[in-house]
Amino acid sequence: MTTEVAARRIVSFLPSATEMVYALGLGNQLMGVTHECDYPSEAQTKPVVVRSVLPVDSMSQREIDVAVTERLRNGLSLYQVDEALVRDIAPDLILTQDLCQVCAPSGNEVTQLLKTLPVKPQILWLTPKSLDQIFENVRELGSATDRLSQAEALVAASHARLEKIAAVTRARSHRPRTFCMEWIDPIYCCGHWVPEMVRIAGGKDELGREGTDSVRITWDDVLRWAPEVLIVMPCGLHMEKAAQQAERLFAYPGWSELPAVRDGRIYAVDANSYFARPGPRVVEGTELLAHLLHPSLFEWNGPQSAFRPLLPSSISAQAYHATAASG
């Protein structure tokens, strides 16, 4: 009879997985990360084994969309794995995903890497499409690393925080029409776990696709939905860059007629930290949404860099503050 040995040398191909590793107290066992693993700050001291092949920091959203589409159409990867460094690390556990070819290395890259490793590590595929599946990934990581009790405690605490929000929003008769914009140029709706977060937080986003991929939609779709709250959360961006990119929306036809614009309820948020990554901080993301949707009911005690109201000259600051007071 053999006994499974808990993993001791971990390589993460996912920023969300890196956050899970630290949340379970496994930071000392993390031996390699991606160029995007920036939380917690200690992750930035780890060897980088994955980098993007595109200079996305210097590209517009339209340029990124075109380049990504072209590479995927031609069967090319968006990421470069440092196979020599991974061989030197000799991991016994690699954390990866097969949900989104754009978000991180996926099946093809991992298959190629495994061909080069003399000793095959355990591969933990983290491919969630809902909040429950995110929490199940936490349990799976805990099981693979002898941290199951810590994982169960983290999941229980997360569920409790979400239920605290839901208990309040279930009693609300009005659920504001919400649109979470996952990409600006072209426009994408939100998908997977984000519509679920909106629902728990007391809103409704009927343009979102709960449990499945986000997709490109038209600006006319947004105009017809007439959101009362519009949240700009471009995948892969922190708040400052999201706010900068969102300025192009001010020139869109019919922009000033949207209820969210008239009422000063447009926000750029830190998508990387709270929405795009399926890790522990989706709970904080739901708390942030609850504050933005119902500010008189929910406080936001997190970082000020989590969101910013977008107030062009046509929107008065008074409108924003009046909304915050009324909820």
GROMACS .gro file of C-alpha atoms in nm:
model
  327
    1MET     CA    1   0.000   0.000   0.000
    2THR     CA    2   0.140   0.338  -0.102
    3THR     CA    3   0.076   0.672   0.065
    4GLU     CA    4   0.054   0.989  -0.136
    5VAL     CA    5   0.324   1.240  -0.046
    6ALA     CA    6   0.221   1.601  -0.015
    7ALA     CA    7   0.369   1.828  -0.282
    8ARG     CA    8   0.670   2.030  -0.167
    9ARG     CA    9   0.795   2.209  -0.479
   10ILE     CA   10   0.514   2.403  -0.646
   11VAL     CA   11   0.515   2.592  -0.976
   12SER     CA   12   0.217   2.814  -1.052
   13PHE     CA   13   0.110   2.905  -1.405
   14LEU     CA   14  -0.180   3.112  -1.268
   15PRO     CA   15  -0.196   3.433  -1.062
   16SER     CA   16  -0.512   3.300  -0.895
   17ALA     CA   17  -0.337   2.975  -0.803
   18THR     CA   18  -0.047   3.173  -0.660
   19GLU     CA   19  -0.292   3.359  -0.437
   20MET     CA   20  -0.439   3.027  -0.322
   21VAL     CA   21  -0.090   2.896  -0.242
   22TYR     CA   22  -0.020   3.191  -0.012
   23ALA     CA   23  -0.369   3.180   0.140
   24LEU     CA   24  -0.295   2.823   0.251
   25GLY     CA   25   0.043   2.917   0.399
   26LEU     CA   26   0.247   2.749   0.127
   27GLY     CA   27   0.455   3.045   0.012
   28ASN     CA   28   0.786   2.880   0.109
   29GLN     CA   29   0.705   2.586  -0.119
   30LEU     CA   30   0.629   2.804  -0.423
   31MET     CA   31   0.931   2.780  -0.654
   32GLY     CA   32   0.810   2.941  -0.977
   33VAL     CA   33   0.539   3.185  -1.090
   34THR     CA   34   0.420   3.383  -1.392
   35HIS     CA   35   0.510   3.740  -1.481
   36GLU     CA   36   0.158   3.840  -1.371
   37CYS     CA   37   0.176   3.694  -1.020
   38ASP     CA   38   0.181   4.016  -0.817
   39TYR     CA   39  -0.021   3.926  -0.508
   40PRO     CA   40   0.077   3.898  -0.235
   41SER     CA   41   0.388   4.108  -0.287
   42GLU     CA   42   0.614   3.818  -0.185
   43ALA     CA   43   0.512   3.643  -0.508
   44GLN     CA   44   0.709   3.902  -0.702
   45THR     CA   45   1.032   3.769  -0.547
   46LYS     CA   46   0.985   3.422  -0.696
   47PRO     CA   47   1.152   3.299  -1.018
   48VAL     CA   48   0.938   3.376  -1.325
   49VAL     CA   49   0.880   3.068  -1.541
   50VAL     CA   50   0.605   3.208  -1.768
   51ARG     CA   51   0.595   3.530  -1.970
   52SER     CA   52   0.362   3.678  -2.229
   53VAL     CA   53   0.484   3.682  -2.589
   54LEU     CA   54   0.291   4.004  -2.655
   55PRO     CA   55   0.403   4.349  -2.528
   56VAL     CA   56   0.055   4.410  -2.384
   57ASP     CA   57   0.165   4.699  -2.161
   58SER     CA   58   0.231   4.912  -2.471
   59MET     CA   59  -0.071   4.796  -2.673
   60SER     CA   60  -0.424   4.933  -2.695
   61GLN     CA   61  -0.720   4.711  -2.621
   62ARG     CA   62  -0.802   4.689  -2.992
   63GLU     CA   63  -0.442   4.593  -3.073
   64ILE     CA   64  -0.442   4.327  -2.803
   65ASP     CA   65  -0.771   4.182  -2.928
   66VAL     CA   66  -0.645   4.166  -3.288
   67ALA     CA   67  -0.309   4.015  -3.193
   68VAL     CA   68  -0.462   3.756  -2.961
   69THR     CA   69  -0.722   3.653  -3.219
   70GLU     CA   70  -0.456   3.616  -3.490
   71ARG     CA   71  -0.220   3.407  -3.276
   72LEU     CA   72  -0.497   3.175  -3.161
   73ARG     CA   73  -0.627   3.140  -3.517
   74ASN     CA   74  -0.278   3.033  -3.626
   75GLY     CA   75  -0.242   2.787  -3.340
   76LEU     CA   76   0.025   2.994  -3.166
   77SER     CA   77   0.063   3.030  -2.792
   78LEU     CA   78   0.030   3.359  -2.607
   79TYR     CA   79   0.281   3.252  -2.344
   80GLN     CA   80   0.641   3.141  -2.329
   81VAL     CA   81   0.734   2.882  -2.068
   82ASP     CA   82   1.097   2.877  -1.949
   83GLU     CA   83   1.137   2.502  -1.982
   84ALA     CA   84   1.501   2.502  -1.869
   85LEU     CA   85   1.415   2.686  -1.549
   86VAL     CA   86   1.125   2.452  -1.477
   87ARG     CA   87   1.359   2.155  -1.524
   88ASP     CA   88   1.602   2.310  -1.275
   89ILE     CA   89   1.322   2.367  -1.024
   90ALA     CA   90   1.205   2.005  -1.068
   91PRO     CA   91   0.851   2.070  -0.937
   92ASP     CA   92   0.638   1.794  -0.794
   93LEU     CA   93   0.319   1.999  -0.847
   94ILE     CA   94   0.226   2.234  -1.132
   95LEU     CA   95  -0.085   2.450  -1.100
   96THR     CA   96  -0.241   2.537  -1.435
   97GLN     CA   97  -0.573   2.570  -1.617
   98ASP     CA   98  -0.757   2.474  -1.932
   99LEU     CA   99  -1.033   2.735  -1.915
  100CYS     CA  100  -0.895   3.023  -2.119
  101GLN     CA  101  -0.606   3.027  -2.366
  102VAL     CA  102  -0.582   3.403  -2.320
  103CYS     CA  103  -0.552   3.405  -1.941
  104ALA     CA  104  -0.258   3.169  -1.887
  105PRO     CA  105  -0.073   2.870  -2.035
  106SER     CA  106  -0.318   2.590  -2.100
  107GLY     CA  107  -0.322   2.232  -2.228
  108ASN     CA  108  -0.085   2.263  -2.524
  109GLU     CA  109   0.188   2.443  -2.332
  110VAL     CA  110   0.168   2.200  -2.040
  111THR     CA  111   0.183   1.897  -2.271
  112GLN     CA  112   0.493   2.035  -2.440
  113LEU     CA  113   0.657   2.110  -2.105
  114LEU     CA  114   0.593   1.762  -1.970
  115LYS     CA  115   0.784   1.614  -2.264
  116THR     CA  116   1.097   1.794  -2.142
  117LEU     CA  117   1.079   1.697  -1.773
  118PRO     CA  118   1.266   1.383  -1.664
  119VAL     CA  119   1.036   1.336  -1.365
  120LYS     CA  120   0.668   1.403  -1.430
  121PRO     CA  121   0.503   1.623  -1.165
  122GLN     CA  122   0.143   1.611  -1.053
  123ILE     CA  123  -0.068   1.852  -1.260
  124LEU     CA  124  -0.356   2.022  -1.082
  125TRP     CA  125  -0.598   2.165  -1.338
  126LEU     CA  126  -0.787   2.464  -1.197
  127THR     CA  127  -1.069   2.536  -1.441
  128PRO     CA  128  -1.358   2.690  -1.245
  129LYS     CA  129  -1.668   2.845  -1.395
  130SER     CA  130  -1.849   2.939  -1.072
  131LEU     CA  131  -1.778   3.048  -0.718
  132ASP     CA  132  -1.838   2.697  -0.584
  133GLN     CA  133  -1.588   2.559  -0.832
  134ILE     CA  134  -1.332   2.819  -0.724
  135PHE     CA  135  -1.374   2.702  -0.365
  136GLU     CA  136  -1.347   2.340  -0.477
  137ASN     CA  137  -1.014   2.429  -0.638
  138VAL     CA  138  -0.900   2.561  -0.301
  139ARG     CA  139  -0.990   2.224  -0.147
  140GLU     CA  140  -0.809   2.037  -0.425
  141LEU     CA  141  -0.494   2.239  -0.366
  142GLY     CA  142  -0.527   2.178   0.008
  143SER     CA  143  -0.561   1.805  -0.051
  144ALA     CA  144  -0.253   1.794  -0.276
  145THR     CA  145  -0.039   1.982  -0.024
  146ASP     CA  146  -0.157   1.843   0.310
  147ARG     CA  147  -0.341   2.168   0.386
  148LEU     CA  148  -0.698   2.042   0.360
  149SER     CA  149  -0.802   2.168   0.703
  150GLN     CA  150  -0.673   2.517   0.619
  151ALA     CA  151  -0.853   2.500   0.286
  152GLU     CA  152  -1.182   2.401   0.448
  153ALA     CA  153  -1.147   2.688   0.697
  154LEU     CA  154  -1.083   2.936   0.415
  155VAL     CA  155  -1.383   2.810   0.217
  156ALA     CA  156  -1.611   2.824   0.522
  157ALA     CA  157  -1.505   3.181   0.599
  158SER     CA  158  -1.560   3.279   0.234
  159HIS     CA  159  -1.909   3.130   0.229
  160ALA     CA  160  -1.994   3.314   0.551
  161ARG     CA  161  -1.890   3.649   0.405
  162LEU     CA  162  -2.091   3.590   0.088
  163GLU     CA  163  -2.398   3.482   0.284
  164LYS     CA  164  -2.374   3.796   0.497
  165ILE     CA  165  -2.413   3.999   0.178
  166ALA     CA  166  -2.687   3.779   0.031
  167ALA     CA  167  -2.891   3.796   0.351
  168VAL     CA  168  -2.919   4.172   0.304
  169THR     CA  169  -2.969   4.184  -0.073
  170ARG     CA  170  -3.237   3.914  -0.076
  171ALA     CA  171  -3.460   4.154   0.114
  172ARG     CA  172  -3.417   4.432  -0.143
  173SER     CA  173  -3.707   4.481  -0.383
  174HIS     CA  174  -3.495   4.676  -0.632
  175ARG     CA  175  -3.197   4.511  -0.797
  176PRO     CA  176  -3.029   4.771  -1.020
  177ARG     CA  177  -2.968   4.684  -1.382
  178THR     CA  178  -2.593   4.633  -1.395
  179PHE     CA  179  -2.347   4.590  -1.678
  180CYS     CA  180  -1.999   4.455  -1.606
  181MET     CA  181  -1.781   4.533  -1.908
  182GLU     CA  182  -1.498   4.282  -1.931
  183TRP     CA  183  -1.335   4.446  -2.234
  184ILE     CA  184  -1.383   4.789  -2.385
  185ASP     CA  185  -1.262   4.773  -2.746
  186PRO     CA  186  -1.435   4.560  -2.865
  187ILE     CA  187  -1.697   4.531  -2.593
  188TYR     CA  188  -1.725   4.205  -2.403
  189CYS     CA  189  -1.980   4.115  -2.138
  190CYS     CA  190  -1.872   3.936  -1.821
  191GLY     CA  191  -1.888   3.560  -1.782
  192HIS     CA  192  -1.826   3.261  -1.556
  193TRP     CA  193  -1.842   3.362  -1.187
  194VAL     CA  194  -1.886   3.740  -1.226
  195PRO     CA  195  -2.265   3.740  -1.298
  196GLU     CA  196  -2.302   3.525  -0.986
  197MET     CA  197  -2.108   3.783  -0.787
  198VAL     CA  198  -2.341   4.055  -0.920
  199ARG     CA  199  -2.647   3.853  -0.820
  200ILE     CA  200  -2.520   3.797  -0.464
  201ALA     CA  201  -2.431   4.167  -0.439
  202GLY     CA  202  -2.789   4.265  -0.521
  203GLY     CA  203  -2.777   4.352  -0.890
  204LYS     CA  204  -2.880   4.190  -1.216
  205ASP     CA  205  -2.664   4.172  -1.528
  206GLU     CA  206  -2.869   4.010  -1.801
  207LEU     CA  207  -2.592   4.074  -2.055
  208GLY     CA  208  -2.354   3.858  -1.852
  209ARG     CA  209  -2.313   3.485  -1.913
  210GLU     CA  210  -2.312   3.301  -1.583
  211GLY     CA  211  -2.108   2.982  -1.586
  212THR     CA  212  -1.973   3.022  -1.939
  213ASP     CA  213  -1.735   3.233  -2.148
  214SER     CA  214  -1.767   3.606  -2.184
  215VAL     CA  215  -1.843   3.707  -2.543
  216ARG     CA  216  -1.827   4.008  -2.768
  217ILE     CA  217  -2.148   4.212  -2.774
  218THR     CA  218  -2.254   4.529  -2.950
  219TRP     CA  219  -2.287   4.876  -2.805
  220ASP     CA  220  -2.653   4.863  -2.908
  221ASP     CA  221  -2.695   4.567  -2.670
  222VAL     CA  222  -2.571   4.790  -2.388
  223LEU     CA  223  -2.799   5.077  -2.489
  224ARG     CA  224  -3.101   4.845  -2.494
  225TRP     CA  225  -3.016   4.708  -2.148
  226ALA     CA  226  -2.983   5.067  -2.019
  227PRO     CA  227  -2.775   4.980  -1.712
  228GLU     CA  228  -2.830   5.176  -1.394
  229VAL     CA  229  -2.479   5.085  -1.282
  230LEU     CA  230  -2.192   5.033  -1.527
  231ILE     CA  231  -1.873   4.871  -1.402
  232VAL     CA  232  -1.565   4.872  -1.624
  233MET     CA  233  -1.350   4.570  -1.538
  234PRO     CA  234  -1.116   4.490  -1.829
  235CYS     CA  235  -0.958   4.149  -1.783
  236GLY     CA  236  -0.592   4.173  -1.692
  237LEU     CA  237  -0.597   4.538  -1.582
  238HIS     CA  238  -0.570   4.707  -1.247
  239MET     CA  239  -0.786   5.010  -1.169
  240GLU     CA  240  -0.568   5.294  -1.300
  241LYS     CA  241  -0.527   5.136  -1.643
  242ALA     CA  242  -0.896   5.043  -1.653
  243ALA     CA  243  -0.995   5.405  -1.580
  244GLN     CA  244  -0.761   5.530  -1.852
  245GLN     CA  245  -0.899   5.286  -2.109
  246ALA     CA  246  -1.260   5.367  -2.010
  247GLU     CA  247  -1.229   5.729  -2.123
  248ARG     CA  248  -1.300   5.620  -2.482
  249LEU     CA  249  -1.654   5.528  -2.371
  250PHE     CA  250  -1.742   5.894  -2.321
  251ALA     CA  251  -1.757   5.942  -2.699
  252TYR     CA  252  -1.982   5.643  -2.772
  253PRO     CA  253  -2.321   5.734  -2.927
  254GLY     CA  254  -2.598   5.745  -2.669
  255TRP     CA  255  -2.350   5.735  -2.379
  256SER     CA  256  -2.495   6.038  -2.204
  257GLU     CA  257  -2.845   5.887  -2.216
  258LEU     CA  258  -2.758   5.577  -2.014
  259PRO     CA  259  -2.916   5.586  -1.666
  260ALA     CA  260  -2.580   5.495  -1.514
  261VAL     CA  261  -2.420   5.798  -1.678
  262ARG     CA  262  -2.701   6.036  -1.584
  263ASP     CA  263  -2.682   5.922  -1.221
  264GLY     CA  264  -2.303   5.918  -1.199
  265ARG     CA  265  -2.282   5.544  -1.138
  266ILE     CA  266  -1.998   5.440  -1.367
  267TYR     CA  267  -1.694   5.285  -1.203
  268ALA     CA  268  -1.359   5.154  -1.309
  269VAL     CA  269  -1.246   4.870  -1.085
  270ASP     CA  270  -0.933   4.667  -1.020
  271ALA     CA  271  -1.033   4.363  -1.223
  272ASN     CA  272  -0.706   4.180  -1.168
  273SER     CA  273  -0.743   4.182  -0.792
  274TYR     CA  274  -1.115   4.122  -0.746
  275PHE     CA  275  -1.285   3.983  -1.057
  276ALA     CA  276  -1.072   3.833  -1.334
  277ARG     CA  277  -0.874   3.591  -1.120
  278PRO     CA  278  -1.067   3.293  -0.981
  279GLY     CA  279  -0.902   3.297  -0.640
  280PRO     CA  280  -0.981   3.384  -0.279
  281ARG     CA  281  -1.027   3.756  -0.347
  282VAL     CA  282  -1.350   3.705  -0.544
  283VAL     CA  283  -1.512   3.735  -0.201
  284GLU     CA  284  -1.371   4.085  -0.164
  285GLY     CA  285  -1.485   4.152  -0.520
  286THR     CA  286  -1.841   4.062  -0.423
  287GLU     CA  287  -1.815   4.293  -0.121
  288LEU     CA  288  -1.695   4.569  -0.353
  289LEU     CA  289  -1.987   4.510  -0.590
  290ALA     CA  290  -2.230   4.524  -0.298
  291HIS     CA  291  -2.089   4.864  -0.202
  292LEU     CA  292  -2.111   4.998  -0.557
  293LEU     CA  293  -2.465   4.869  -0.608
  294HIS     CA  294  -2.599   4.954  -0.260
  295PRO     CA  295  -2.359   5.206  -0.103
  296SER     CA  296  -2.594   5.297   0.182
  297LEU     CA  297  -2.611   4.931   0.291
  298PHE     CA  298  -2.252   4.818   0.244
  299GLU     CA  299  -1.929   4.992   0.330
  300TRP     CA  300  -1.605   4.932   0.146
  301ASN     CA  301  -1.314   4.894   0.383
  302GLY     CA  302  -1.064   4.773   0.128
  303PRO     CA  303  -0.797   4.967  -0.063
  304GLN     CA  304  -0.896   5.297  -0.221
  305SER     CA  305  -0.730   5.173  -0.539
  306ALA     CA  306  -1.005   4.911  -0.579
  307PHE     CA  307  -1.238   5.143  -0.772
  308ARG     CA  308  -1.286   5.494  -0.902
  309PRO     CA  309  -1.604   5.672  -1.012
  310LEU     CA  310  -1.576   5.783  -1.372
  311LEU     CA  311  -1.703   6.139  -1.379
  312PRO     CA  312  -1.658   6.319  -1.712
  313SER     CA  313  -1.751   6.682  -1.732
  314SER     CA  314  -2.108   6.595  -1.827
  315ILE     CA  315  -2.160   6.420  -1.494
  316SER     CA  316  -2.164   6.619  -1.178
  317ALA     CA  317  -1.985   6.504  -0.867
  318GLN     CA  318  -2.306   6.589  -0.682
  319ALA     CA  319  -2.486   6.309  -0.868
  320TYR     CA  320  -2.231   6.055  -0.749
  321HIS     CA  321  -2.243   6.170  -0.387
  322ALA     CA  322  -2.624   6.180  -0.390
  323THR     CA  323  -2.626   5.817  -0.509
  324ALA     CA  324  -2.384   5.715  -0.235
  325ALA     CA  325  -2.609   5.874   0.023
  326SER     CA  326  -2.930   5.715  -0.102
  327GLY     CA  327  -2.804   5.369  -0.202
   0.00000   0.00000   0.00000
